[in-house]
Amino acid sequence: MEMTTGSVGEDPESRLLVIPPNDAEFSIGVALWGDAEVVYQSFVKDNLLDGWEQCIVEGVVAGRSEKQQLLPVVVQLVPRPDNDYNPQAISVAAPPSMGGTDHERHMGYMYERNLVSLGGPIRSLAAISDRPVGCHALVEVHEVDERWSDDEEFGDPLRVRGAKGLYSFSSLRLRLPWWEDLGAMVIAYGRSVRQDLILPFIGHWSSYNKGAHQELLRRTDRTDFPVTLRVRDNQLLAYYEDIELSVLVPSGRDFFDRTMRQVQEMGGTATAHAEEHAGALKVFVENSSPVGPPS
């Protein structure tokens, strides 16, 4: 895989742009989709190449006290704005090397509690990448006592005989970095692809300038759209084409302090993402923490 520690990189085997892994003990669960059980089983079988038992690792995962047997794999992460329940949802799918569309390779979803911090960077990375995005993952492996192999308690959906015994396979866990580290990785990758782009991690509201909202509605019926951020006379301005939509005024404690600095570092102009939200402009930026007072 063409990547260095702390950076995303290409994986020719899976045909994914892959996020580097966190330690197994910090891996997060996946809500495996009941209707996709056959896909999940096929995915696991595809990873059982000759000598696969030698690839099994041991580790303690969150919420467990004892070591687990785990099979390392790589999965695709697919933003699903078509999800009626949650347009911010991220599907976990088998990689493109398995064949079919990402919807056909769907196996489950990231839990919403993890989307709160990790969803923004993952969606941003998928939006700017010219190839599908994925991450390292772990399949939980269990040795089956064959004396009880017919017992309902051991009725795992997939069992495979290896050279050393009978195994069953259950949960899938994602080895995603901490959200601060993931954000930094995605920003670094984004700068290499689009130096002018401020990525849409966190949204914040701002009021429209007088008459700007009406003019915006005459120009587009989209509820989400790119905006140009410009610094002028120590003010941060948001434009849609030539319409000055809003003044994102930074103060010592303001949401847009760091963004203004970023735009200045980019030469005074940058591109960002915005949405129309209940009569206000919602601008998405990488960082919302205020800058400290001058030293």
PDB file of C-alpha atoms in Angstrom:
ATOM      1  CA  MET A   1       0.000   0.000   0.000  1.00  0.00           C
ATOM      2  CA  GLU A   2       1.420   3.409  -0.994  1.00  0.00           C
ATOM      3  CA  MET A   3       0.996   5.287   2.257  1.00  0.00           C
ATOM      4  CA  THR A   4       2.975   6.540   5.215  1.00  0.00           C
ATOM      5  CA  THR A   5       2.003   6.530   8.871  1.00  0.00           C
ATOM      6  CA  GLY A   6      -0.604   9.200   9.471  1.00  0.00           C
ATOM      7  CA  SER A   7      -1.587   9.688   5.843  1.00  0.00           C
ATOM      8  CA  VAL A   8      -4.189   8.300   3.493  1.00  0.00           C
ATOM      9  CA  GLY A   9      -2.873   6.306   0.547  1.00  0.00           C
ATOM     10  CA  GLU A  10      -3.790   4.100  -2.385  1.00  0.00           C
ATOM     11  CA  ASP A  11      -4.257   0.351  -2.008  1.00  0.00           C
ATOM     12  CA  PRO A  12      -4.052  -1.265  -5.484  1.00  0.00           C
ATOM     13  CA  GLU A  13      -5.384  -4.596  -4.238  1.00  0.00           C
ATOM     14  CA  SER A  14      -8.694  -3.252  -2.935  1.00  0.00           C
ATOM     15  CA  ARG A  15      -8.749  -0.308  -5.414  1.00  0.00           C
ATOM     16  CA  LEU A  16      -9.437   2.080  -2.518  1.00  0.00           C
ATOM     17  CA  LEU A  17      -7.964   5.248  -1.075  1.00  0.00           C
ATOM     18  CA  VAL A  18      -7.385   3.893   2.426  1.00  0.00           C
ATOM     19  CA  ILE A  19      -7.350   5.677   5.793  1.00  0.00           C
ATOM     20  CA  PRO A  20      -4.511   4.435   8.054  1.00  0.00           C
ATOM     21  CA  PRO A  21      -5.610   2.291  11.004  1.00  0.00           C
ATOM     22  CA  ASN A  22      -5.939   2.985  14.694  1.00  0.00           C
ATOM     23  CA  ASP A  23      -5.049   0.321  17.277  1.00  0.00           C
ATOM     24  CA  ALA A  24      -7.436  -2.640  17.431  1.00  0.00           C
ATOM     25  CA  GLU A  25      -8.451  -1.775  21.004  1.00  0.00           C
ATOM     26  CA  PHE A  26      -9.996   1.485  19.753  1.00  0.00           C
ATOM     27  CA  SER A  27     -11.888  -0.072  16.837  1.00  0.00           C
ATOM     28  CA  ILE A  28     -15.595   0.754  16.534  1.00  0.00           C
ATOM     29  CA  GLY A  29     -18.508  -1.523  15.740  1.00  0.00           C
ATOM     30  CA  VAL A  30     -20.616  -1.678  12.575  1.00  0.00           C
ATOM     31  CA  ALA A  31     -24.388  -2.147  12.429  1.00  0.00           C
ATOM     32  CA  LEU A  32     -24.409  -5.117  10.059  1.00  0.00           C
ATOM     33  CA  TRP A  33     -27.496  -5.071   7.844  1.00  0.00           C
ATOM     34  CA  GLY A  34     -29.716  -8.146   8.069  1.00  0.00           C
ATOM     35  CA  ASP A  35     -30.636  -8.038   4.383  1.00  0.00           C
ATOM     36  CA  ALA A  36     -26.925  -7.951   3.493  1.00  0.00           C
ATOM     37  CA  GLU A  37     -25.950 -11.088   5.391  1.00  0.00           C
ATOM     38  CA  VAL A  38     -25.133 -12.949   2.174  1.00  0.00           C
ATOM     39  CA  VAL A  39     -22.868 -10.085   1.047  1.00  0.00           C
ATOM     40  CA  TYR A  40     -21.057 -10.087   4.384  1.00  0.00           C
ATOM     41  CA  GLN A  41     -20.516 -13.837   4.250  1.00  0.00           C
ATOM     42  CA  SER A  42     -19.169 -13.585   0.688  1.00  0.00           C
ATOM     43  CA  PHE A  43     -16.859 -10.768   1.763  1.00  0.00           C
ATOM     44  CA  VAL A  44     -15.433 -12.820   4.632  1.00  0.00           C
ATOM     45  CA  LYS A  45     -14.936 -15.858   2.385  1.00  0.00           C
ATOM     46  CA  ASP A  46     -13.111 -13.687  -0.173  1.00  0.00           C
ATOM     47  CA  ASN A  47     -10.594 -12.827   2.555  1.00  0.00           C
ATOM     48  CA  LEU A  48      -9.916 -16.465   3.440  1.00  0.00           C
ATOM     49  CA  LEU A  49      -7.027 -17.080   1.061  1.00  0.00           C
ATOM     50  CA  ASP A  50      -4.509 -19.891   1.433  1.00  0.00           C
ATOM     51  CA  GLY A  51      -2.935 -19.711   4.860  1.00  0.00           C
ATOM     52  CA  TRP A  52      -5.539 -17.255   6.150  1.00  0.00           C
ATOM     53  CA  GLU A  53      -5.242 -18.621   9.701  1.00  0.00           C
ATOM     54  CA  GLN A  54      -1.717 -17.186   9.792  1.00  0.00           C
ATOM     55  CA  CYS A  55      -3.222 -13.724   9.292  1.00  0.00           C
ATOM     56  CA  ILE A  56      -5.353 -13.880  12.448  1.00  0.00           C
ATOM     57  CA  VAL A  57      -4.213 -11.451  15.142  1.00  0.00           C
ATOM     58  CA  GLU A  58      -5.159 -11.143  18.789  1.00  0.00           C
ATOM     59  CA  GLY A  59      -6.269  -7.996  20.547  1.00  0.00           C
ATOM     60  CA  VAL A  60      -8.526  -6.567  23.220  1.00  0.00           C
ATOM     61  CA  VAL A  61     -11.287  -4.435  21.710  1.00  0.00           C
ATOM     62  CA  ALA A  62     -13.328  -1.752  23.462  1.00  0.00           C
ATOM     63  CA  GLY A  63     -15.814  -3.098  25.986  1.00  0.00           C
ATOM     64  CA  ARG A  64     -14.117  -6.516  26.277  1.00  0.00           C
ATOM     65  CA  SER A  65     -11.766  -7.743  28.976  1.00  0.00           C
ATOM     66  CA  GLU A  66     -10.200 -10.682  27.149  1.00  0.00           C
ATOM     67  CA  LYS A  67      -8.242 -10.933  23.923  1.00  0.00           C
ATOM     68  CA  GLN A  68     -10.185 -11.665  20.733  1.00  0.00           C
ATOM     69  CA  GLN A  69      -9.075 -13.393  17.571  1.00  0.00           C
ATOM     70  CA  LEU A  70      -9.408 -10.939  14.695  1.00  0.00           C
ATOM     71  CA  LEU A  71      -9.007 -11.185  10.924  1.00  0.00           C
ATOM     72  CA  PRO A  72      -7.656  -7.952   9.316  1.00  0.00           C
ATOM     73  CA  VAL A  73      -9.590  -6.786   6.231  1.00  0.00           C
ATOM     74  CA  VAL A  74     -10.192  -3.599   4.238  1.00  0.00           C
ATOM     75  CA  VAL A  75     -13.679  -2.178   3.610  1.00  0.00           C
ATOM     76  CA  GLN A  76     -15.177   0.683   1.620  1.00  0.00           C
ATOM     77  CA  LEU A  77     -16.884   3.666   3.283  1.00  0.00           C
ATOM     78  CA  VAL A  78     -19.755   5.057   1.205  1.00  0.00           C
ATOM     79  CA  PRO A  79     -21.659   8.267   2.076  1.00  0.00           C
ATOM     80  CA  ARG A  80     -25.384   7.611   1.579  1.00  0.00           C
ATOM     81  CA  PRO A  81     -27.288  10.892   1.118  1.00  0.00           C
ATOM     82  CA  ASP A  82     -30.075   8.730  -0.365  1.00  0.00           C
ATOM     83  CA  ASN A  83     -30.726   7.249   3.100  1.00  0.00           C
ATOM     84  CA  ASP A  84     -34.219   8.472   4.055  1.00  0.00           C
ATOM     85  CA  TYR A  85     -33.638   7.929   7.768  1.00  0.00           C
ATOM     86  CA  ASN A  86     -30.333   9.821   7.908  1.00  0.00           C
ATOM     87  CA  PRO A  87     -28.851  11.549   4.824  1.00  0.00           C
ATOM     88  CA  GLN A  88     -25.547  11.775   6.732  1.00  0.00           C
ATOM     89  CA  ALA A  89     -25.331   7.962   6.917  1.00  0.00           C
ATOM     90  CA  ILE A  90     -22.157   6.159   5.877  1.00  0.00           C
ATOM     91  CA  SER A  91     -22.418   2.650   4.499  1.00  0.00           C
ATOM     92  CA  VAL A  92     -19.777   0.008   5.118  1.00  0.00           C
ATOM     93  CA  ALA A  93     -19.355  -2.022   1.927  1.00  0.00           C
ATOM     94  CA  ALA A  94     -17.070  -4.689   0.556  1.00  0.00           C
ATOM     95  CA  PRO A  95     -14.290  -3.159  -1.602  1.00  0.00           C
ATOM     96  CA  PRO A  96     -14.656  -2.686  -5.390  1.00  0.00           C
ATOM     97  CA  SER A  97     -12.392  -5.683  -5.997  1.00  0.00           C
ATOM     98  CA  MET A  98     -15.358  -7.878  -5.020  1.00  0.00           C
ATOM     99  CA  GLY A  99     -17.337  -6.644  -8.055  1.00  0.00           C
ATOM    100  CA  GLY A 100     -20.715  -4.925  -8.434  1.00  0.00           C
ATOM    101  CA  THR A 101     -21.802  -1.452  -7.310  1.00  0.00           C
ATOM    102  CA  ASP A 102     -21.145  -0.077  -3.846  1.00  0.00           C
ATOM    103  CA  HIS A 103     -24.876  -0.449  -3.099  1.00  0.00           C
ATOM    104  CA  GLU A 104     -24.721  -4.115  -4.097  1.00  0.00           C
ATOM    105  CA  ARG A 105     -21.681  -4.551  -1.855  1.00  0.00           C
ATOM    106  CA  HIS A 106     -23.367  -2.853   1.139  1.00  0.00           C
ATOM    107  CA  MET A 107     -22.913  -4.751   4.415  1.00  0.00           C
ATOM    108  CA  GLY A 108     -23.964  -2.311   7.143  1.00  0.00           C
ATOM    109  CA  TYR A 109     -23.764   1.226   8.508  1.00  0.00           C
ATOM    110  CA  MET A 110     -21.569   3.179  10.869  1.00  0.00           C
ATOM    111  CA  TYR A 111     -23.386   3.884  14.129  1.00  0.00           C
ATOM    112  CA  GLU A 112     -24.766   7.414  14.474  1.00  0.00           C
ATOM    113  CA  ARG A 113     -22.795   7.971  17.693  1.00  0.00           C
ATOM    114  CA  ASN A 114     -19.588   7.607  15.644  1.00  0.00           C
ATOM    115  CA  LEU A 115     -20.855   9.721  12.742  1.00  0.00           C
ATOM    116  CA  VAL A 116     -21.022  12.787  15.006  1.00  0.00           C
ATOM    117  CA  SER A 117     -17.225  13.130  15.051  1.00  0.00           C
ATOM    118  CA  LEU A 118     -15.999  10.925  12.186  1.00  0.00           C
ATOM    119  CA  GLY A 119     -18.701  11.478   9.570  1.00  0.00           C
ATOM    120  CA  GLY A 120     -17.629  14.928   8.384  1.00  0.00           C
ATOM    121  CA  PRO A 121     -14.024  14.007   7.519  1.00  0.00           C
ATOM    122  CA  ILE A 122     -15.082  10.748   5.848  1.00  0.00           C
ATOM    123  CA  ARG A 123     -17.734  12.459   3.689  1.00  0.00           C
ATOM    124  CA  SER A 124     -15.221  15.186   2.781  1.00  0.00           C
ATOM    125  CA  LEU A 125     -12.565  12.672   1.801  1.00  0.00           C
ATOM    126  CA  ALA A 126     -15.063  10.779  -0.377  1.00  0.00           C
ATOM    127  CA  ALA A 127     -16.127  14.039  -2.054  1.00  0.00           C
ATOM    128  CA  ILE A 128     -12.627  15.151  -3.048  1.00  0.00           C
ATOM    129  CA  SER A 129     -11.127  11.744  -3.879  1.00  0.00           C
ATOM    130  CA  ASP A 130     -11.118  10.485  -7.461  1.00  0.00           C
ATOM    131  CA  ARG A 131     -11.462   6.909  -6.187  1.00  0.00           C
ATOM    132  CA  PRO A 132     -13.564   5.128  -3.534  1.00  0.00           C
ATOM    133  CA  VAL A 133     -12.537   5.575   0.098  1.00  0.00           C
ATOM    134  CA  GLY A 134     -11.971   2.802   2.595  1.00  0.00           C
ATOM    135  CA  CYS A 135     -10.417   1.876   5.909  1.00  0.00           C
ATOM    136  CA  HIS A 136      -8.880  -1.040   7.752  1.00  0.00           C
ATOM    137  CA  ALA A 137     -11.269  -3.281   9.673  1.00  0.00           C
ATOM    138  CA  LEU A 138     -11.373  -6.445  11.766  1.00  0.00           C
ATOM    139  CA  VAL A 139     -13.672  -9.464  11.587  1.00  0.00           C
ATOM    140  CA  GLU A 140     -14.155 -11.212  14.922  1.00  0.00           C
ATOM    141  CA  VAL A 141     -13.121 -14.862  14.702  1.00  0.00           C
ATOM    142  CA  HIS A 142     -14.202 -17.611  17.115  1.00  0.00           C
ATOM    143  CA  GLU A 143     -12.920 -21.142  17.422  1.00  0.00           C
ATOM    144  CA  VAL A 144     -15.863 -23.553  17.499  1.00  0.00           C
ATOM    145  CA  ASP A 145     -15.812 -26.511  19.867  1.00  0.00           C
ATOM    146  CA  GLU A 146     -16.948 -29.212  17.460  1.00  0.00           C
ATOM    147  CA  ARG A 147     -18.431 -31.232  20.301  1.00  0.00           C
ATOM    148  CA  TRP A 148     -21.114 -28.533  20.497  1.00  0.00           C
ATOM    149  CA  SER A 149     -21.213 -27.518  16.860  1.00  0.00           C
ATOM    150  CA  ASP A 150     -24.913 -28.335  16.564  1.00  0.00           C
ATOM    151  CA  ASP A 151     -25.860 -26.375  19.646  1.00  0.00           C
ATOM    152  CA  GLU A 152     -28.047 -23.331  18.922  1.00  0.00           C
ATOM    153  CA  GLU A 153     -25.759 -21.205  21.088  1.00  0.00           C
ATOM    154  CA  PHE A 154     -23.026 -21.593  18.498  1.00  0.00           C
ATOM    155  CA  GLY A 155     -25.288 -20.892  15.509  1.00  0.00           C
ATOM    156  CA  ASP A 156     -23.099 -18.174  13.971  1.00  0.00           C
ATOM    157  CA  PRO A 157     -24.039 -17.306  10.389  1.00  0.00           C
ATOM    158  CA  LEU A 158     -20.744 -18.387   8.824  1.00  0.00           C
ATOM    159  CA  ARG A 159     -18.485 -21.311   9.725  1.00  0.00           C
ATOM    160  CA  VAL A 160     -15.343 -22.308   7.897  1.00  0.00           C
ATOM    161  CA  ARG A 161     -12.973 -25.197   8.495  1.00  0.00           C
ATOM    162  CA  GLY A 162      -9.327 -24.236   8.547  1.00  0.00           C
ATOM    163  CA  ALA A 163      -6.182 -26.284   8.860  1.00  0.00           C
ATOM    164  CA  LYS A 164      -6.291 -26.036  12.658  1.00  0.00           C
ATOM    165  CA  GLY A 165     -10.011 -26.386  13.332  1.00  0.00           C
ATOM    166  CA  LEU A 166     -13.503 -25.005  12.814  1.00  0.00           C
ATOM    167  CA  TYR A 167     -14.083 -21.246  13.002  1.00  0.00           C
ATOM    168  CA  SER A 168     -17.070 -18.934  13.054  1.00  0.00           C
ATOM    169  CA  PHE A 169     -17.094 -15.256  12.077  1.00  0.00           C
ATOM    170  CA  SER A 170     -19.246 -12.569  13.671  1.00  0.00           C
ATOM    171  CA  SER A 171     -18.956  -8.808  14.132  1.00  0.00           C
ATOM    172  CA  LEU A 172     -17.097  -6.315  11.952  1.00  0.00           C
ATOM    173  CA  ARG A 173     -15.109  -3.474  13.525  1.00  0.00           C
ATOM    174  CA  LEU A 174     -13.570  -0.383  11.872  1.00  0.00           C
ATOM    175  CA  ARG A 175     -10.033   0.723  12.746  1.00  0.00           C
ATOM    176  CA  LEU A 176     -10.618   4.447  12.230  1.00  0.00           C
ATOM    177  CA  PRO A 177      -8.281   7.075  13.737  1.00  0.00           C
ATOM    178  CA  TRP A 178      -9.284   9.496  16.473  1.00  0.00           C
ATOM    179  CA  TRP A 179     -11.425  12.272  15.000  1.00  0.00           C
ATOM    180  CA  GLU A 180      -8.744  14.957  15.448  1.00  0.00           C
ATOM    181  CA  ASP A 181      -6.185  12.776  13.667  1.00  0.00           C
ATOM    182  CA  LEU A 182      -8.619  11.840  10.917  1.00  0.00           C
ATOM    183  CA  GLY A 183      -9.487  15.487  10.349  1.00  0.00           C
ATOM    184  CA  ALA A 184      -5.811  16.426  10.053  1.00  0.00           C
ATOM    185  CA  MET A 185      -5.195  13.574   7.597  1.00  0.00           C
ATOM    186  CA  VAL A 186      -8.134  14.562   5.417  1.00  0.00           C
ATOM    187  CA  ILE A 187      -7.131  18.231   5.435  1.00  0.00           C
ATOM    188  CA  ALA A 188      -3.573  17.284   4.417  1.00  0.00           C
ATOM    189  CA  TYR A 189      -4.899  15.120   1.592  1.00  0.00           C
ATOM    190  CA  GLY A 190      -7.348  17.835   0.562  1.00  0.00           C
ATOM    191  CA  ARG A 191      -4.545  20.401   0.325  1.00  0.00           C
ATOM    192  CA  SER A 192      -2.703  18.096  -2.064  1.00  0.00           C
ATOM    193  CA  VAL A 193      -5.790  17.833  -4.295  1.00  0.00           C
ATOM    194  CA  ARG A 194      -7.461  21.243  -3.915  1.00  0.00           C
ATOM    195  CA  GLN A 195      -5.279  23.889  -2.310  1.00  0.00           C
ATOM    196  CA  ASP A 196      -8.132  26.407  -2.368  1.00  0.00           C
ATOM    197  CA  LEU A 197     -10.676  24.181  -0.591  1.00  0.00           C
ATOM    198  CA  ILE A 198     -11.855  24.483   3.028  1.00  0.00           C
ATOM    199  CA  LEU A 199     -13.480  21.164   3.870  1.00  0.00           C
ATOM    200  CA  PRO A 200     -17.035  20.911   5.274  1.00  0.00           C
ATOM    201  CA  PHE A 201     -16.564  19.330   8.694  1.00  0.00           C
ATOM    202  CA  ILE A 202     -18.628  21.603  10.963  1.00  0.00           C
ATOM    203  CA  GLY A 203     -21.600  23.817  10.119  1.00  0.00           C
ATOM    204  CA  HIS A 204     -22.421  27.224  11.589  1.00  0.00           C
ATOM    205  CA  TRP A 205     -25.195  29.716  10.821  1.00  0.00           C
ATOM    206  CA  SER A 206     -24.827  33.271   9.614  1.00  0.00           C
ATOM    207  CA  SER A 207     -27.444  35.859   8.613  1.00  0.00           C
ATOM    208  CA  TYR A 208     -27.781  36.960   4.992  1.00  0.00           C
ATOM    209  CA  ASN A 209     -26.913  40.474   3.870  1.00  0.00           C
ATOM    210  CA  LYS A 210     -29.929  42.564   2.953  1.00  0.00           C
ATOM    211  CA  GLY A 211     -31.446  41.343  -0.321  1.00  0.00           C
ATOM    212  CA  ALA A 212     -28.865  38.556  -0.740  1.00  0.00           C
ATOM    213  CA  HIS A 213     -31.239  35.715   0.112  1.00  0.00           C
ATOM    214  CA  GLN A 214     -33.810  36.784  -2.469  1.00  0.00           C
ATOM    215  CA  GLU A 215     -31.135  37.113  -5.154  1.00  0.00           C
ATOM    216  CA  LEU A 216     -29.733  33.695  -4.253  1.00  0.00           C
ATOM    217  CA  LEU A 217     -33.177  32.111  -4.680  1.00  0.00           C
ATOM    218  CA  ARG A 218     -33.448  33.729  -8.125  1.00  0.00           C
ATOM    219  CA  ARG A 219     -30.111  32.194  -9.156  1.00  0.00           C
ATOM    220  CA  THR A 220     -30.498  28.639  -7.850  1.00  0.00           C
ATOM    221  CA  ASP A 221     -33.045  26.264  -6.343  1.00  0.00           C
ATOM    222  CA  ARG A 222     -30.345  24.147  -4.692  1.00  0.00           C
ATOM    223  CA  THR A 223     -30.343  23.988  -0.910  1.00  0.00           C
ATOM    224  CA  ASP A 224     -26.628  23.152  -0.807  1.00  0.00           C
ATOM    225  CA  PHE A 225     -24.002  24.884  -2.914  1.00  0.00           C
ATOM    226  CA  PRO A 226     -20.353  25.994  -3.012  1.00  0.00           C
ATOM    227  CA  VAL A 227     -19.461  29.448  -1.750  1.00  0.00           C
ATOM    228  CA  THR A 228     -16.356  31.556  -2.225  1.00  0.00           C
ATOM    229  CA  LEU A 229     -14.800  32.910   0.969  1.00  0.00           C
ATOM    230  CA  ARG A 230     -12.879  36.166   0.642  1.00  0.00           C
ATOM    231  CA  VAL A 231     -10.984  38.321   3.125  1.00  0.00           C
ATOM    232  CA  ARG A 232     -11.447  42.054   2.592  1.00  0.00           C
ATOM    233  CA  ASP A 233     -10.747  44.890   5.028  1.00  0.00           C
ATOM    234  CA  ASN A 234     -10.244  42.364   7.840  1.00  0.00           C
ATOM    235  CA  GLN A 235     -13.650  40.820   7.164  1.00  0.00           C
ATOM    236  CA  LEU A 236     -14.491  37.301   6.014  1.00  0.00           C
ATOM    237  CA  LEU A 237     -17.161  37.367   3.279  1.00  0.00           C
ATOM    238  CA  ALA A 238     -19.171  34.522   1.735  1.00  0.00           C
ATOM    239  CA  TYR A 239     -20.124  34.835  -1.954  1.00  0.00           C
ATOM    240  CA  TYR A 240     -22.294  32.846  -4.310  1.00  0.00           C
ATOM    241  CA  GLU A 241     -21.023  33.790  -7.771  1.00  0.00           C
ATOM    242  CA  ASP A 242     -21.017  37.616  -7.526  1.00  0.00           C
ATOM    243  CA  ILE A 243     -23.595  37.854  -4.704  1.00  0.00           C
ATOM    244  CA  GLU A 244     -22.172  38.864  -1.348  1.00  0.00           C
ATOM    245  CA  LEU A 245     -24.276  36.560   0.817  1.00  0.00           C
ATOM    246  CA  SER A 246     -22.969  37.242   4.304  1.00  0.00           C
ATOM    247  CA  VAL A 247     -20.244  38.845   6.389  1.00  0.00           C
ATOM    248  CA  LEU A 248     -18.751  36.181   8.641  1.00  0.00           C
ATOM    249  CA  VAL A 249     -17.341  38.660  11.127  1.00  0.00           C
ATOM    250  CA  PRO A 250     -14.606  37.197  13.355  1.00  0.00           C
ATOM    251  CA  SER A 251     -14.105  38.421  16.900  1.00  0.00           C
ATOM    252  CA  GLY A 252     -11.835  37.133  19.650  1.00  0.00           C
ATOM    253  CA  ARG A 253     -14.309  34.302  20.329  1.00  0.00           C
ATOM    254  CA  ASP A 254     -15.963  33.820  16.962  1.00  0.00           C
ATOM    255  CA  PHE A 255     -16.579  30.578  15.096  1.00  0.00           C
ATOM    256  CA  PHE A 256     -14.889  31.855  11.908  1.00  0.00           C
ATOM    257  CA  ASP A 257     -11.602  33.092  13.443  1.00  0.00           C
ATOM    258  CA  ARG A 258      -9.495  30.196  12.218  1.00  0.00           C
ATOM    259  CA  THR A 259     -11.276  30.120   8.881  1.00  0.00           C
ATOM    260  CA  MET A 260     -10.373  33.739   8.267  1.00  0.00           C
ATOM    261  CA  ARG A 261      -6.728  32.930   8.988  1.00  0.00           C
ATOM    262  CA  GLN A 262      -6.903  29.962   6.636  1.00  0.00           C
ATOM    263  CA  VAL A 263      -8.311  32.093   3.826  1.00  0.00           C
ATOM    264  CA  GLN A 264      -5.590  34.705   4.393  1.00  0.00           C
ATOM    265  CA  GLU A 265      -2.951  31.966   4.195  1.00  0.00           C
ATOM    266  CA  MET A 266      -4.510  30.806   0.914  1.00  0.00           C
ATOM    267  CA  GLY A 267      -4.047  34.236  -0.608  1.00  0.00           C
ATOM    268  CA  GLY A 268      -7.352  35.811   0.394  1.00  0.00           C
ATOM    269  CA  THR A 269      -9.746  33.474  -1.468  1.00  0.00           C
ATOM    270  CA  ALA A 270     -10.996  29.939  -0.793  1.00  0.00           C
ATOM    271  CA  THR A 271     -13.891  27.647  -1.663  1.00  0.00           C
ATOM    272  CA  ALA A 272     -16.216  26.150   0.967  1.00  0.00           C
ATOM    273  CA  HIS A 273     -19.586  24.433   1.261  1.00  0.00           C
ATOM    274  CA  ALA A 274     -22.813  26.085   2.415  1.00  0.00           C
ATOM    275  CA  GLU A 275     -26.503  25.302   2.771  1.00  0.00           C
ATOM    276  CA  GLU A 276     -29.722  27.246   2.874  1.00  0.00           C
ATOM    277  CA  HIS A 277     -31.158  26.589   6.317  1.00  0.00           C
ATOM    278  CA  ALA A 278     -34.461  28.069   7.519  1.00  0.00           C
ATOM    279  CA  GLY A 279     -33.760  31.496   6.067  1.00  0.00           C
ATOM    280  CA  ALA A 280     -30.139  31.590   7.200  1.00  0.00           C
ATOM    281  CA  LEU A 281     -26.848  30.631   5.588  1.00  0.00           C
ATOM    282  CA  LYS A 282     -25.111  27.607   7.066  1.00  0.00           C
ATOM    283  CA  VAL A 283     -21.395  27.582   6.244  1.00  0.00           C
ATOM    284  CA  PHE A 284     -19.304  24.431   6.767  1.00  0.00           C
ATOM    285  CA  VAL A 285     -15.637  24.772   7.750  1.00  0.00           C
ATOM    286  CA  GLU A 286     -12.829  22.588   9.098  1.00  0.00           C
ATOM    287  CA  ASN A 287     -12.375  24.109  12.536  1.00  0.00           C
ATOM    288  CA  SER A 288     -14.678  25.979  14.892  1.00  0.00           C
ATOM    289  CA  SER A 289     -12.344  26.551  17.863  1.00  0.00           C
ATOM    290  CA  PRO A 290     -11.584  30.231  18.552  1.00  0.00           C
ATOM    291  CA  VAL A 291      -8.044  31.517  18.276  1.00  0.00           C
ATOM    292  CA  GLY A 292      -6.444  32.656  21.486  1.00  0.00           C
ATOM    293  CA  PRO A 293      -5.689  36.275  22.312  1.00  0.00           C
ATOM    294  CA  PRO A 294      -2.502  37.719  20.801  1.00  0.00           C
ATOM    295  CA  SER A 295       0.563  36.793  22.887  1.00  0.00           C
TER     296      SER A 295
END
